[in-house]
């Protein structure tokens, strides 16, 4: 298996623009997680899905953030409008049980 | 409220010696613990885990110890190698409505010197 795939790997955008991050989980995994990593706050869980259904979105910082999982093999995390403080590395992870497997991350820079 | 804490931001060790990374937790509901390793510009990769019914789990050079009464776990790397230099995160989970969700510590930067 190719592992968790994320795109793009790097994104540079201007404040106010919409940003969409994409994730393809490992085939057969029924949990999908979105994390954000910053120097100040470390690795934060934003939202996670089970069988394509959002289970816990309490980590989503603001209404500007939204996530969807239209099917078992694809998820998006959208930020609209983006702000400079959203600059971070965003990770997607998937799992079948407790062990989560992470993608390589998307490094987002909002100018 | 930080439920999983790694109080040492960094650790420096000589090649061939033992590396000991520590992690404390506060939530007594946690019943499964994991260690992840992260290299720069990569996602965290799973290293080793332990269930709360055990107090030790070993995989090659890596051993995780769990002390439930102290709510403490540690990762031992013996012998340490320069390629082990990375950020190490401990994580914990419990079942029920939070099944599948991990709570991560802040990470410890391990540097192994040749």
mmCIF file with all atom_site columns, N, CA and C in Angstrom, chain A residues 9 31 33 35 37 39-43 45 48 55-56 58 91 95-105 107, chain B residues 31-32 34 36 38 40-46 49 87 89 93-95 97-106:
data_model
loop_
_atom_site.group_PDB
_atom_site.id
_atom_site.type_symbol
_atom_site.label_atom_id
_atom_site.label_alt_id
_atom_site.label_comp_id
_atom_site.label_asym_id
_atom_site.label_entity_id
_atom_site.label_seq_id
_atom_site.pdbx_PDB_ins_code
_atom_site.Cartn_x
_atom_site.Cartn_y
_atom_site.Cartn_z
_atom_site.occupancy
_atom_site.B_iso_or_equiv
_atom_site.pdbx_formal_charge
_atom_site.auth_seq_id
_atom_site.auth_comp_id
_atom_site.auth_asym_id
_atom_site.auth_atom_id
_atom_site.pdbx_PDB_model_num
ATOM 1   N N  . UNK A 1 9   ? 1.849   19.075 -1.170 1.00 0.00 ? 9   UNK A N  1
ATOM 2   C CA . UNK A 1 9   ? 2.840   18.969 -0.108 1.00 0.00 ? 9   UNK A CA 1
ATOM 3   C C  . UNK A 1 9   ? 3.187   20.340 0.453  1.00 0.00 ? 9   UNK A C  1
ATOM 4   N N  . UNK A 1 31  ? -11.010 4.903  10.013 1.00 0.00 ? 31  UNK A N  1
ATOM 5   C CA . UNK A 1 31  ? -10.876 6.167  10.730 1.00 0.00 ? 31  UNK A CA 1
ATOM 6   C C  . UNK A 1 31  ? -9.964  7.096  9.933  1.00 0.00 ? 31  UNK A C  1
ATOM 7   N N  . UNK A 1 33  ? -8.173  11.120 10.341 1.00 0.00 ? 33  UNK A N  1
ATOM 8   C CA . UNK A 1 33  ? -7.905  12.200 11.285 1.00 0.00 ? 33  UNK A CA 1
ATOM 9   C C  . UNK A 1 33  ? -7.199  13.348 10.547 1.00 0.00 ? 33  UNK A C  1
ATOM 10  N N  . UNK A 1 35  ? -4.838  16.653 11.590 1.00 0.00 ? 35  UNK A N  1
ATOM 11  C CA . UNK A 1 35  ? -4.070  17.297 12.647 1.00 0.00 ? 35  UNK A CA 1
ATOM 12  C C  . UNK A 1 35  ? -3.409  18.559 12.094 1.00 0.00 ? 35  UNK A C  1
ATOM 13  N N  . UNK A 1 37  ? 0.099   20.922 13.103 1.00 0.00 ? 37  UNK A N  1
ATOM 14  C CA . UNK A 1 37  ? 1.276   21.018 13.945 1.00 0.00 ? 37  UNK A CA 1
ATOM 15  C C  . UNK A 1 37  ? 1.880   22.397 13.838 1.00 0.00 ? 37  UNK A C  1
ATOM 16  N N  . UNK A 1 39  ? 4.717   25.192 16.147 1.00 0.00 ? 39  UNK A N  1
ATOM 17  C CA . UNK A 1 39  ? 5.753   25.225 17.182 1.00 0.00 ? 39  UNK A CA 1
ATOM 18  C C  . UNK A 1 39  ? 5.114   25.476 18.544 1.00 0.00 ? 39  UNK A C  1
ATOM 19  N N  . UNK A 1 40  ? 4.127   26.360 18.565 1.00 0.00 ? 40  UNK A N  1
ATOM 20  C CA . UNK A 1 40  ? 3.555   26.773 19.850 1.00 0.00 ? 40  UNK A CA 1
ATOM 21  C C  . UNK A 1 40  ? 2.653   25.702 20.459 1.00 0.00 ? 40  UNK A C  1
ATOM 22  N N  . UNK A 1 41  ? 1.874   25.031 19.627 1.00 0.00 ? 41  UNK A N  1
ATOM 23  C CA . UNK A 1 41  ? 0.824   24.157 20.152 1.00 0.00 ? 41  UNK A CA 1
ATOM 24  C C  . UNK A 1 41  ? 1.071   22.676 19.900 1.00 0.00 ? 41  UNK A C  1
ATOM 25  N N  . UNK A 1 42  ? 2.157   22.370 19.212 1.00 0.00 ? 42  UNK A N  1
ATOM 26  C CA . UNK A 1 42  ? 2.466   20.965 18.959 1.00 0.00 ? 42  UNK A CA 1
ATOM 27  C C  . UNK A 1 42  ? 1.481   20.349 17.976 1.00 0.00 ? 42  UNK A C  1
ATOM 28  N N  . UNK A 1 43  ? 1.164   19.078 18.178 1.00 0.00 ? 43  UNK A N  1
ATOM 29  C CA . UNK A 1 43  ? 0.296   18.325 17.274 1.00 0.00 ? 43  UNK A CA 1
ATOM 30  C C  . UNK A 1 43  ? -1.138  18.360 17.832 1.00 0.00 ? 43  UNK A C  1
ATOM 31  N N  . UNK A 1 45  ? -5.257  17.691 17.267 1.00 0.00 ? 45  UNK A N  1
ATOM 32  C CA . UNK A 1 45  ? -6.300  17.023 16.491 1.00 0.00 ? 45  UNK A CA 1
ATOM 33  C C  . UNK A 1 45  ? -7.384  18.033 16.138 1.00 0.00 ? 45  UNK A C  1
ATOM 34  N N  . UNK A 1 48  ? -11.993 14.188 13.409 1.00 0.00 ? 48  UNK A N  1
ATOM 35  C CA . UNK A 1 48  ? -11.798 12.850 12.886 1.00 0.00 ? 48  UNK A CA 1
ATOM 36  C C  . UNK A 1 48  ? -13.120 12.225 12.471 1.00 0.00 ? 48  UNK A C  1
ATOM 37  N N  . UNK A 1 55  ? -16.923 12.448 13.735 1.00 0.00 ? 55  UNK A N  1
ATOM 38  C CA . UNK A 1 55  ? -17.195 11.995 15.101 1.00 0.00 ? 55  UNK A CA 1
ATOM 39  C C  . UNK A 1 55  ? -16.929 13.113 16.107 1.00 0.00 ? 55  UNK A C  1
ATOM 40  N N  . UNK A 1 56  ? -15.832 13.830 15.917 1.00 0.00 ? 56  UNK A N  1
ATOM 41  C CA . UNK A 1 56  ? -15.441 14.848 16.878 1.00 0.00 ? 56  UNK A CA 1
ATOM 42  C C  . UNK A 1 56  ? -14.751 15.982 16.122 1.00 0.00 ? 56  UNK A C  1
ATOM 43  N N  . UNK A 1 58  ? -14.330 19.022 17.690 1.00 0.00 ? 58  UNK A N  1
ATOM 44  C CA . UNK A 1 58  ? -14.104 20.021 18.739 1.00 0.00 ? 58  UNK A CA 1
ATOM 45  C C  . UNK A 1 58  ? -12.756 20.731 18.601 1.00 0.00 ? 58  UNK A C  1
ATOM 46  N N  . UNK A 1 91  ? -1.459  17.504 8.932  1.00 0.00 ? 91  UNK A N  1
ATOM 47  C CA . UNK A 1 91  ? -1.300  16.075 8.701  1.00 0.00 ? 91  UNK A CA 1
ATOM 48  C C  . UNK A 1 91  ? -2.657  15.395 8.637  1.00 0.00 ? 91  UNK A C  1
ATOM 49  N N  . UNK A 1 95  ? -6.542  5.005  10.330 1.00 0.00 ? 95  UNK A N  1
ATOM 50  C CA . UNK A 1 95  ? -6.324  3.841  11.185 1.00 0.00 ? 95  UNK A CA 1
ATOM 51  C C  . UNK A 1 95  ? -7.470  2.853  11.029 1.00 0.00 ? 95  UNK A C  1
ATOM 52  N N  . UNK A 1 96  ? -7.164  1.629  11.465 1.00 0.00 ? 96  UNK A N  1
ATOM 53  C CA . UNK A 1 96  ? -8.180  0.588  11.548 1.00 0.00 ? 96  UNK A CA 1
ATOM 54  C C  . UNK A 1 96  ? -8.510  0.321  13.019 1.00 0.00 ? 96  UNK A C  1
ATOM 55  N N  . UNK A 1 97  ? -7.496  0.419  13.858 1.00 0.00 ? 97  UNK A N  1
ATOM 56  C CA . UNK A 1 97  ? -7.658  0.295  15.308 1.00 0.00 ? 97  UNK A CA 1
ATOM 57  C C  . UNK A 1 97  ? -6.945  1.476  15.950 1.00 0.00 ? 97  UNK A C  1
ATOM 58  N N  . UNK A 1 98  ? -6.212  1.241  17.044 1.00 0.00 ? 98  UNK A N  1
ATOM 59  C CA . UNK A 1 98  ? -5.619  2.392  17.726 1.00 0.00 ? 98  UNK A CA 1
ATOM 60  C C  . UNK A 1 98  ? -4.449  3.025  16.990 1.00 0.00 ? 98  UNK A C  1
ATOM 61  N N  . UNK A 1 99  ? -3.695  2.227  16.261 1.00 0.00 ? 99  UNK A N  1
ATOM 62  C CA . UNK A 1 99  ? -2.479  2.749  15.638 1.00 0.00 ? 99  UNK A CA 1
ATOM 63  C C  . UNK A 1 99  ? -2.822  3.572  14.414 1.00 0.00 ? 99  UNK A C  1
ATOM 64  N N  . UNK A 1 100 ? -2.424  4.836  14.441 1.00 0.00 ? 100 UNK A N  1
ATOM 65  C CA . UNK A 1 100 ? -2.681  5.730  13.312 1.00 0.00 ? 100 UNK A CA 1
ATOM 66  C C  . UNK A 1 100 ? -1.450  5.815  12.428 1.00 0.00 ? 100 UNK A C  1
ATOM 67  N N  . UNK A 1 101 ? -1.687  5.920  11.133 1.00 0.00 ? 101 UNK A N  1
ATOM 68  C CA . UNK A 1 101 ? -0.617  6.037  10.155 1.00 0.00 ? 101 UNK A CA 1
ATOM 69  C C  . UNK A 1 101 ? -0.765  7.390  9.474  1.00 0.00 ? 101 UNK A C  1
ATOM 70  N N  . UNK A 1 102 ? 0.319   8.147  9.512  1.00 0.00 ? 102 UNK A N  1
ATOM 71  C CA . UNK A 1 102 ? 0.285   9.533  9.064  1.00 0.00 ? 102 UNK A CA 1
ATOM 72  C C  . UNK A 1 102 ? 0.764   9.697  7.630  1.00 0.00 ? 102 UNK A C  1
ATOM 73  N N  . UNK A 1 103 ? 0.209   10.695 6.968  1.00 0.00 ? 103 UNK A N  1
ATOM 74  C CA . UNK A 1 103 ? 0.716   11.124 5.684  1.00 0.00 ? 103 UNK A CA 1
ATOM 75  C C  . UNK A 1 103 ? 1.915   12.042 5.884  1.00 0.00 ? 103 UNK A C  1
ATOM 76  N N  . UNK A 1 104 ? 2.505   12.499 4.775  1.00 0.00 ? 104 UNK A N  1
ATOM 77  C CA . UNK A 1 104 ? 3.713   13.335 4.858  1.00 0.00 ? 104 UNK A CA 1
ATOM 78  C C  . UNK A 1 104 ? 3.437   14.780 5.253  1.00 0.00 ? 104 UNK A C  1
ATOM 79  N N  . UNK A 1 105 ? 2.159   15.165 5.234  1.00 0.00 ? 105 UNK A N  1
ATOM 80  C CA . UNK A 1 105 ? 1.822   16.522 5.653  1.00 0.00 ? 105 UNK A CA 1
ATOM 81  C C  . UNK A 1 105 ? 1.757   17.509 4.509  1.00 0.00 ? 105 UNK A C  1
ATOM 82  N N  . UNK A 1 107 ? 2.544   21.544 4.079  1.00 0.00 ? 107 UNK A N  1
ATOM 83  C CA . UNK A 1 107 ? 3.093   22.742 4.737  1.00 0.00 ? 107 UNK A CA 1
ATOM 84  C C  . UNK A 1 107 ? 2.407   23.958 4.141  1.00 0.00 ? 107 UNK A C  1
ATOM 85  N N  . UNK B 2 31  ? -5.897  3.522  28.066 1.00 0.00 ? 31  UNK B N  1
ATOM 86  C CA . UNK B 2 31  ? -5.591  2.101  28.179 1.00 0.00 ? 31  UNK B CA 1
ATOM 87  C C  . UNK B 2 31  ? -4.690  1.594  27.054 1.00 0.00 ? 31  UNK B C  1
ATOM 88  N N  . UNK B 2 32  ? -4.237  2.501  26.220 1.00 0.00 ? 32  UNK B N  1
ATOM 89  C CA . UNK B 2 32  ? -3.351  2.092  25.126 1.00 0.00 ? 32  UNK B CA 1
ATOM 90  C C  . UNK B 2 32  ? -2.408  3.236  24.859 1.00 0.00 ? 32  UNK B C  1
ATOM 91  N N  . UNK B 2 34  ? 1.230   4.689  22.758 1.00 0.00 ? 34  UNK B N  1
ATOM 92  C CA . UNK B 2 34  ? 2.038   4.512  21.548 1.00 0.00 ? 34  UNK B CA 1
ATOM 93  C C  . UNK B 2 34  ? 3.193   5.515  21.559 1.00 0.00 ? 34  UNK B C  1
ATOM 94  N N  . UNK B 2 36  ? 5.656   7.482  18.668 1.00 0.00 ? 36  UNK B N  1
ATOM 95  C CA . UNK B 2 36  ? 5.870   7.807  17.268 1.00 0.00 ? 36  UNK B CA 1
ATOM 96  C C  . UNK B 2 36  ? 7.200   8.528  17.148 1.00 0.00 ? 36  UNK B C  1
ATOM 97  N N  . UNK B 2 38  ? 9.371   11.154 14.509 1.00 0.00 ? 38  UNK B N  1
ATOM 98  C CA . UNK B 2 38  ? 9.142   12.077 13.400 1.00 0.00 ? 38  UNK B CA 1
ATOM 99  C C  . UNK B 2 38  ? 10.459  12.710 12.959 1.00 0.00 ? 38  UNK B C  1
ATOM 100 N N  . UNK B 2 40  ? 12.251  15.492 10.242 1.00 0.00 ? 40  UNK B N  1
ATOM 101 C CA . UNK B 2 40  ? 11.849  16.757 9.607  1.00 0.00 ? 40  UNK B CA 1
ATOM 102 C C  . UNK B 2 40  ? 11.220  16.518 8.235  1.00 0.00 ? 40  UNK B C  1
ATOM 103 N N  . UNK B 2 41  ? 10.201  17.276 7.940  1.00 0.00 ? 41  UNK B N  1
ATOM 104 C CA . UNK B 2 41  ? 9.520   17.243 6.636  1.00 0.00 ? 41  UNK B CA 1
ATOM 105 C C  . UNK B 2 41  ? 8.834   15.900 6.351  1.00 0.00 ? 41  UNK B C  1
ATOM 106 N N  . UNK B 2 42  ? 8.613   15.085 7.392  1.00 0.00 ? 42  UNK B N  1
ATOM 107 C CA . UNK B 2 42  ? 7.879   13.848 7.222  1.00 0.00 ? 42  UNK B CA 1
ATOM 108 C C  . UNK B 2 42  ? 6.776   13.768 8.270  1.00 0.00 ? 42  UNK B C  1
ATOM 109 N N  . UNK B 2 43  ? 5.812   12.895 8.041  1.00 0.00 ? 43  UNK B N  1
ATOM 110 C CA . UNK B 2 43  ? 4.793   12.671 9.051  1.00 0.00 ? 43  UNK B CA 1
ATOM 111 C C  . UNK B 2 43  ? 5.314   11.749 10.144 1.00 0.00 ? 43  UNK B C  1
ATOM 112 N N  . UNK B 2 44  ? 4.685   11.779 11.323 1.00 0.00 ? 44  UNK B N  1
ATOM 113 C CA . UNK B 2 44  ? 5.085   10.850 12.384 1.00 0.00 ? 44  UNK B CA 1
ATOM 114 C C  . UNK B 2 44  ? 4.913   9.404  11.926 1.00 0.00 ? 44  UNK B C  1
ATOM 115 N N  . UNK B 2 45  ? 5.841   8.550  12.318 1.00 0.00 ? 45  UNK B N  1
ATOM 116 C CA . UNK B 2 45  ? 5.735   7.132  11.990 1.00 0.00 ? 45  UNK B CA 1
ATOM 117 C C  . UNK B 2 45  ? 5.628   6.322  13.285 1.00 0.00 ? 45  UNK B C  1
ATOM 118 N N  . UNK B 2 46  ? 4.766   5.331  13.262 1.00 0.00 ? 46  UNK B N  1
ATOM 119 C CA . UNK B 2 46  ? 4.527   4.493  14.421 1.00 0.00 ? 46  UNK B CA 1
ATOM 120 C C  . UNK B 2 46  ? 5.773   3.695  14.760 1.00 0.00 ? 46  UNK B C  1
ATOM 121 N N  . UNK B 2 49  ? 4.004   0.168  20.658 1.00 0.00 ? 49  UNK B N  1
ATOM 122 C CA . UNK B 2 49  ? 2.846   0.461  21.494 1.00 0.00 ? 49  UNK B CA 1
ATOM 123 C C  . UNK B 2 49  ? 2.780   -0.506 22.660 1.00 0.00 ? 49  UNK B C  1
ATOM 124 N N  . UNK B 2 87  ? 12.310  13.595 16.438 1.00 0.00 ? 87  UNK B N  1
ATOM 125 C CA . UNK B 2 87  ? 11.385  14.000 17.504 1.00 0.00 ? 87  UNK B CA 1
ATOM 126 C C  . UNK B 2 87  ? 10.529  12.790 17.855 1.00 0.00 ? 87  UNK B C  1
ATOM 127 N N  . UNK B 2 89  ? 7.244   11.356 19.922 1.00 0.00 ? 89  UNK B N  1
ATOM 128 C CA . UNK B 2 89  ? 5.968   11.710 20.549 1.00 0.00 ? 89  UNK B CA 1
ATOM 129 C C  . UNK B 2 89  ? 5.395   10.484 21.241 1.00 0.00 ? 89  UNK B C  1
ATOM 130 N N  . UNK B 2 93  ? -4.606  6.559  24.229 1.00 0.00 ? 93  UNK B N  1
ATOM 131 C CA . UNK B 2 93  ? -6.001  6.484  23.804 1.00 0.00 ? 93  UNK B CA 1
ATOM 132 C C  . UNK B 2 93  ? -6.812  5.690  24.820 1.00 0.00 ? 93  UNK B C  1
ATOM 133 N N  . UNK B 2 94  ? -8.119  5.854  24.765 1.00 0.00 ? 94  UNK B N  1
ATOM 134 C CA . UNK B 2 94  ? -9.007  5.002  25.545 1.00 0.00 ? 94  UNK B CA 1
ATOM 135 C C  . UNK B 2 94  ? -10.242 4.718  24.720 1.00 0.00 ? 94  UNK B C  1
ATOM 136 N N  . UNK B 2 95  ? -10.977 3.725  25.130 1.00 0.00 ? 95  UNK B N  1
ATOM 137 C CA . UNK B 2 95  ? -12.116 3.283  24.346 1.00 0.00 ? 95  UNK B CA 1
ATOM 138 C C  . UNK B 2 95  ? -13.339 4.137  24.558 1.00 0.00 ? 95  UNK B C  1
ATOM 139 N N  . UNK B 2 97  ? -16.557 6.287  23.730 1.00 0.00 ? 97  UNK B N  1
ATOM 140 C CA . UNK B 2 97  ? -16.921 7.220  22.666 1.00 0.00 ? 97  UNK B CA 1
ATOM 141 C C  . UNK B 2 97  ? -15.697 7.853  22.021 1.00 0.00 ? 97  UNK B C  1
ATOM 142 N N  . UNK B 2 98  ? -14.541 7.759  22.674 1.00 0.00 ? 98  UNK B N  1
ATOM 143 C CA . UNK B 2 98  ? -13.317 8.341  22.106 1.00 0.00 ? 98  UNK B CA 1
ATOM 144 C C  . UNK B 2 98  ? -12.458 7.298  21.426 1.00 0.00 ? 98  UNK B C  1
ATOM 145 N N  . UNK B 2 99  ? -12.999 6.105  21.174 1.00 0.00 ? 99  UNK B N  1
ATOM 146 C CA . UNK B 2 99  ? -12.198 5.056  20.550 1.00 0.00 ? 99  UNK B CA 1
ATOM 147 C C  . UNK B 2 99  ? -11.593 5.562  19.253 1.00 0.00 ? 99  UNK B C  1
ATOM 148 N N  . UNK B 2 100 ? -10.298 5.264  19.088 1.00 0.00 ? 100 UNK B N  1
ATOM 149 C CA . UNK B 2 100 ? -9.599  5.660  17.875 1.00 0.00 ? 100 UNK B CA 1
ATOM 150 C C  . UNK B 2 100 ? -8.886  6.983  17.998 1.00 0.00 ? 100 UNK B C  1
ATOM 151 N N  . UNK B 2 101 ? -9.259  7.805  18.942 1.00 0.00 ? 101 UNK B N  1
ATOM 152 C CA . UNK B 2 101 ? -8.667  9.132  19.087 1.00 0.00 ? 101 UNK B CA 1
ATOM 153 C C  . UNK B 2 101 ? -7.419  9.051  19.942 1.00 0.00 ? 101 UNK B C  1
ATOM 154 N N  . UNK B 2 102 ? -6.334  9.683  19.484 1.00 0.00 ? 102 UNK B N  1
ATOM 155 C CA . UNK B 2 102 ? -5.086  9.724  20.240 1.00 0.00 ? 102 UNK B CA 1
ATOM 156 C C  . UNK B 2 102 ? -4.861  11.112 20.805 1.00 0.00 ? 102 UNK B C  1
ATOM 157 N N  . UNK B 2 103 ? -4.315  11.154 22.020 1.00 0.00 ? 103 UNK B N  1
ATOM 158 C CA . UNK B 2 103 ? -3.865  12.401 22.620 1.00 0.00 ? 103 UNK B CA 1
ATOM 159 C C  . UNK B 2 103 ? -2.345  12.363 22.654 1.00 0.00 ? 103 UNK B C  1
ATOM 160 N N  . UNK B 2 104 ? -1.711  13.372 22.052 1.00 0.00 ? 104 UNK B N  1
ATOM 161 C CA . UNK B 2 104 ? -0.264  13.389 21.902 1.00 0.00 ? 104 UNK B CA 1
ATOM 162 C C  . UNK B 2 104 ? 0.407   14.288 22.927 1.00 0.00 ? 104 UNK B C  1
ATOM 163 N N  . UNK B 2 105 ? 1.628   13.908 23.306 1.00 0.00 ? 105 UNK B N  1
ATOM 164 C CA . UNK B 2 105 ? 2.490   14.801 24.069 1.00 0.00 ? 105 UNK B CA 1
ATOM 165 C C  . UNK B 2 105 ? 3.136   15.813 23.143 1.00 0.00 ? 105 UNK B C  1
ATOM 166 N N  . UNK B 2 106 ? 3.917   16.708 23.725 1.00 0.00 ? 106 UNK B N  1
ATOM 167 C CA . UNK B 2 106 ? 4.521   17.798 22.958 1.00 0.00 ? 106 UNK B CA 1
ATOM 168 C C  . UNK B 2 106 ? 5.750   17.356 22.173 1.00 0.00 ? 106 UNK B C  1
#
